[in-house]
mmCIF file of C-alpha atoms in Angstrom:
data_model
loop_
_atom_site.group_PDB
_atom_site.id
_atom_site.type_symbol
_atom_site.label_atom_id
_atom_site.label_comp_id
_atom_site.label_asym_id
_atom_site.label_seq_id
_atom_site.Cartn_x
_atom_site.Cartn_y
_atom_site.Cartn_z
ATOM 1 C CA UNK M 1 -49.996 10.535 -19.785
ATOM 2 C CA UNK M 2 -51.421 10.949 -23.229
ATOM 3 C CA UNK M 3 -54.778 12.112 -21.877
ATOM 4 C CA UNK M 4 -53.217 14.603 -19.486
ATOM 5 C CA UNK M 5 -50.951 16.048 -22.167
ATOM 6 C CA UNK M 6 -53.757 16.155 -24.709
ATOM 7 C CA UNK M 7 -56.025 17.954 -22.234
ATOM 8 C CA UNK M 8 -53.354 20.525 -21.406
ATOM 9 C CA UNK M 9 -52.551 20.975 -25.101
ATOM 10 C CA UNK M 10 -56.231 21.408 -25.923
ATOM 11 C CA UNK M 11 -56.635 23.980 -23.142
ATOM 12 C CA UNK M 12 -53.607 25.829 -24.473
ATOM 13 C CA UNK M 13 -55.120 25.711 -27.961
ATOM 14 C CA UNK M 14 -58.403 27.134 -26.710
ATOM 15 C CA UNK M 15 -56.607 30.069 -25.091
ATOM 16 C CA UNK M 16 -54.384 30.795 -28.101
ATOM 17 C CA UNK M 17 -56.613 30.512 -31.144
ATOM 18 C CA UNK M 18 -53.821 30.440 -33.716
ATOM 19 C CA UNK M 19 -54.080 26.826 -34.867
ATOM 20 C CA UNK M 20 -56.482 23.952 -34.732
ATOM 21 C CA UNK M 21 -57.116 22.734 -31.180
ATOM 22 C CA UNK M 22 -56.360 19.158 -32.264
ATOM 23 C CA UNK M 23 -52.827 20.180 -33.197
ATOM 24 C CA UNK M 24 -52.186 21.469 -29.694
ATOM 25 C CA UNK M 25 -53.734 18.333 -28.202
ATOM 26 C CA UNK M 26 -51.446 16.044 -30.198
ATOM 27 C CA UNK M 27 -48.363 18.108 -29.382
ATOM 28 C CA UNK M 28 -49.331 18.226 -25.699
ATOM 29 C CA UNK M 29 -49.800 14.453 -25.612
ATOM 30 C CA UNK M 30 -46.396 13.915 -27.225
ATOM 31 C CA UNK M 31 -44.728 16.350 -24.827
ATOM 32 C CA UNK M 32 -46.167 14.768 -21.696
ATOM 33 C CA UNK M 33 -45.402 11.229 -22.823
ATOM 34 C CA UNK M 34 -41.866 12.143 -23.848
ATOM 35 C CA UNK M 35 -41.358 13.907 -20.536
ATOM 36 C CA UNK M 36 -41.938 10.564 -18.838
ATOM 37 C CA UNK M 37 -40.310 8.038 -21.163
ATOM 38 C CA UNK M 38 -37.623 10.278 -22.780
ATOM 39 C CA UNK M 39 -37.323 8.600 -26.164
ATOM 40 C CA UNK M 40 -36.293 11.255 -28.627
ATOM 41 C CA UNK M 41 -36.539 9.646 -32.048
ATOM 42 C CA UNK M 42 -39.117 6.875 -31.791
ATOM 43 C CA UNK M 43 -41.893 8.835 -30.065
ATOM 44 C CA UNK M 44 -42.248 11.505 -32.777
ATOM 45 C CA UNK M 45 -42.232 8.731 -35.377
ATOM 46 C CA UNK M 46 -44.924 6.807 -33.501
ATOM 47 C CA UNK M 47 -47.056 9.918 -32.998
ATOM 48 C CA UNK M 48 -46.685 10.866 -36.652
ATOM 49 C CA UNK M 49 -47.701 7.380 -37.784
ATOM 50 C CA UNK M 50 -50.606 7.332 -35.341
ATOM 51 C CA UNK M 51 -52.021 10.634 -36.516
ATOM 52 C CA UNK M 52 -51.148 9.972 -40.201
ATOM 53 C CA UNK M 53 -50.108 13.600 -40.590
ATOM 54 C CA UNK M 54 -46.575 13.900 -41.950
ATOM 55 C CA UNK M 55 -46.451 17.682 -41.522
ATOM 56 C CA UNK M 56 -46.122 17.205 -37.747
ATOM 57 C CA UNK M 57 -42.516 15.986 -37.895
ATOM 58 C CA UNK M 58 -40.842 19.300 -37.078
ATOM 59 C CA UNK M 59 -43.239 20.412 -34.322
ATOM 60 C CA UNK M 60 -43.167 16.933 -32.770
ATOM 61 C CA UNK M 61 -39.356 16.881 -32.748
ATOM 62 C CA UNK M 62 -39.210 20.350 -31.178
ATOM 63 C CA UNK M 63 -41.774 19.437 -28.523
ATOM 64 C CA UNK M 64 -39.932 16.197 -27.732
ATOM 65 C CA UNK M 65 -36.576 17.985 -27.540
ATOM 66 C CA UNK M 66 -37.944 20.578 -25.131
ATOM 67 C CA UNK M 67 -39.718 18.033 -22.923
ATOM 68 C CA UNK M 68 -36.612 15.832 -22.801
ATOM 69 C CA UNK M 69 -34.437 18.836 -21.934
ATOM 70 C CA UNK M 70 -36.787 19.838 -19.133
ATOM 71 C CA UNK M 71 -36.985 16.292 -17.812
ATOM 72 C CA UNK M 72 -33.239 15.657 -17.894
ATOM 73 C CA UNK M 73 -32.015 19.136 -17.038
ATOM 74 C CA UNK M 74 -34.515 20.578 -14.618
ATOM 75 C CA UNK M 75 -35.683 17.466 -12.793
ATOM 76 C CA UNK M 76 -32.309 15.677 -13.011
ATOM 77 C CA UNK M 77 -33.897 12.302 -13.564
ATOM 78 C CA UNK M 78 -33.923 9.709 -16.291
ATOM 79 C CA UNK M 79 -36.842 8.241 -18.166
ATOM 80 C CA UNK M 80 -39.241 5.875 -16.467
ATOM 81 C CA UNK M 81 -37.906 2.862 -18.369
ATOM 82 C CA UNK M 82 -34.349 3.584 -17.222
ATOM 83 C CA UNK M 83 -35.544 4.007 -13.642
ATOM 84 C CA UNK M 84 -37.426 0.690 -13.761
ATOM 85 C CA UNK M 85 -34.280 -1.052 -15.015
ATOM 86 C CA UNK M 86 -32.310 0.399 -12.096
ATOM 87 C CA UNK M 87 -34.953 -0.520 -9.512
ATOM 88 C CA UNK M 88 -35.199 -4.098 -10.757
ATOM 89 C CA UNK M 89 -31.398 -4.263 -11.128
ATOM 90 C CA UNK M 90 -31.641 -5.412 -14.723
ATOM 91 C CA UNK M 91 -28.287 -5.051 -16.499
ATOM 92 C CA UNK M 92 -28.315 -2.448 -19.235
ATOM 93 C CA UNK M 93 -25.532 -1.227 -21.489
ATOM 94 C CA UNK M 94 -25.257 2.524 -21.003
ATOM 95 C CA UNK M 95 -24.533 5.001 -23.793
ATOM 96 C CA UNK M 96 -21.200 5.954 -22.256
ATOM 97 C CA UNK M 97 -18.768 3.703 -20.358
ATOM 98 C CA UNK M 98 -18.220 4.385 -16.649
ATOM 99 C CA UNK M 99 -15.720 7.174 -15.948
ATOM 100 C CA UNK M 100 -13.395 4.704 -14.215
ATOM 101 C CA UNK M 101 -12.901 2.725 -17.424
ATOM 102 C CA UNK M 102 -12.305 5.656 -19.768
ATOM 103 C CA UNK M 103 -8.569 5.726 -19.054
ATOM 104 C CA UNK M 104 -8.109 1.979 -19.175
ATOM 105 C CA UNK M 105 -6.995 0.327 -22.369
ATOM 106 C CA UNK M 106 -8.840 -2.958 -22.451
ATOM 107 C CA UNK M 107 -9.236 -5.491 -25.176
ATOM 108 C CA UNK M 108 -11.895 -8.159 -25.431
ATOM 109 C CA UNK M 109 -9.475 -10.902 -24.366
ATOM 110 C CA UNK M 110 -8.769 -8.984 -21.128
ATOM 111 C CA UNK M 111 -12.357 -9.223 -19.936
ATOM 112 C CA UNK M 112 -13.698 -12.358 -21.604
ATOM 113 C CA UNK M 113 -13.978 -15.790 -20.083
ATOM 114 C CA UNK M 114 -11.825 -18.468 -21.662
ATOM 115 C CA UNK M 115 -14.320 -21.156 -20.733
ATOM 116 C CA UNK M 116 -16.996 -21.594 -23.407
ATOM 117 C CA UNK M 117 -20.496 -22.274 -22.130
ATOM 118 C CA UNK M 118 -22.934 -23.944 -24.494
ATOM 119 C CA UNK M 119 -26.658 -24.420 -24.216
ATOM 120 C CA UNK M 120 -28.298 -27.553 -25.564
ATOM 121 C CA UNK M 121 -31.382 -27.486 -27.758
ATOM 122 C CA UNK M 122 -33.466 -29.035 -24.979
ATOM 123 C CA UNK M 123 -32.571 -28.053 -21.431
ATOM 124 C CA UNK M 124 -34.400 -27.586 -18.177
ATOM 125 C CA UNK M 125 -35.136 -23.975 -17.293
ATOM 126 C CA UNK M 126 -33.403 -24.414 -13.931
ATOM 127 C CA UNK M 127 -30.186 -25.527 -15.671
ATOM 128 C CA UNK M 128 -30.241 -22.487 -17.956
ATOM 129 C CA UNK M 129 -30.909 -20.234 -14.979
ATOM 130 C CA UNK M 130 -27.902 -21.691 -13.112
ATOM 131 C CA UNK M 131 -25.656 -21.188 -16.143
ATOM 132 C CA UNK M 132 -26.745 -17.566 -16.452
ATOM 133 C CA UNK M 133 -26.128 -16.953 -12.750
ATOM 134 C CA UNK M 134 -22.478 -18.062 -13.019
#
């Protein structure tokens, strides 16, 4: 994704000769990667640290905001990591609770198990797996 975005950004930079072509390549790489993974804060920070140019913070944030908006709004899909979690049925705590539970008034004692399960320092993997399945 980085190569594709960098190539598109570089091509855009060659057409519009306003800034350095490398700037467009970096912004294009960030946009394409963020369009796939949809991480708003960490990706600009990673790209800024990778390029060691602190003046890219604002353009990187704008590019990531736009690519996330297009990915979420236009394509109506989530990031690739969220999709992988759904496909593999890995439990994940969402940002918002399900709509069904918004009107319920629940406390921790209403949903917790009264039975305390403890793991020993040395246990067989199969035993831990069985405990987690319960």
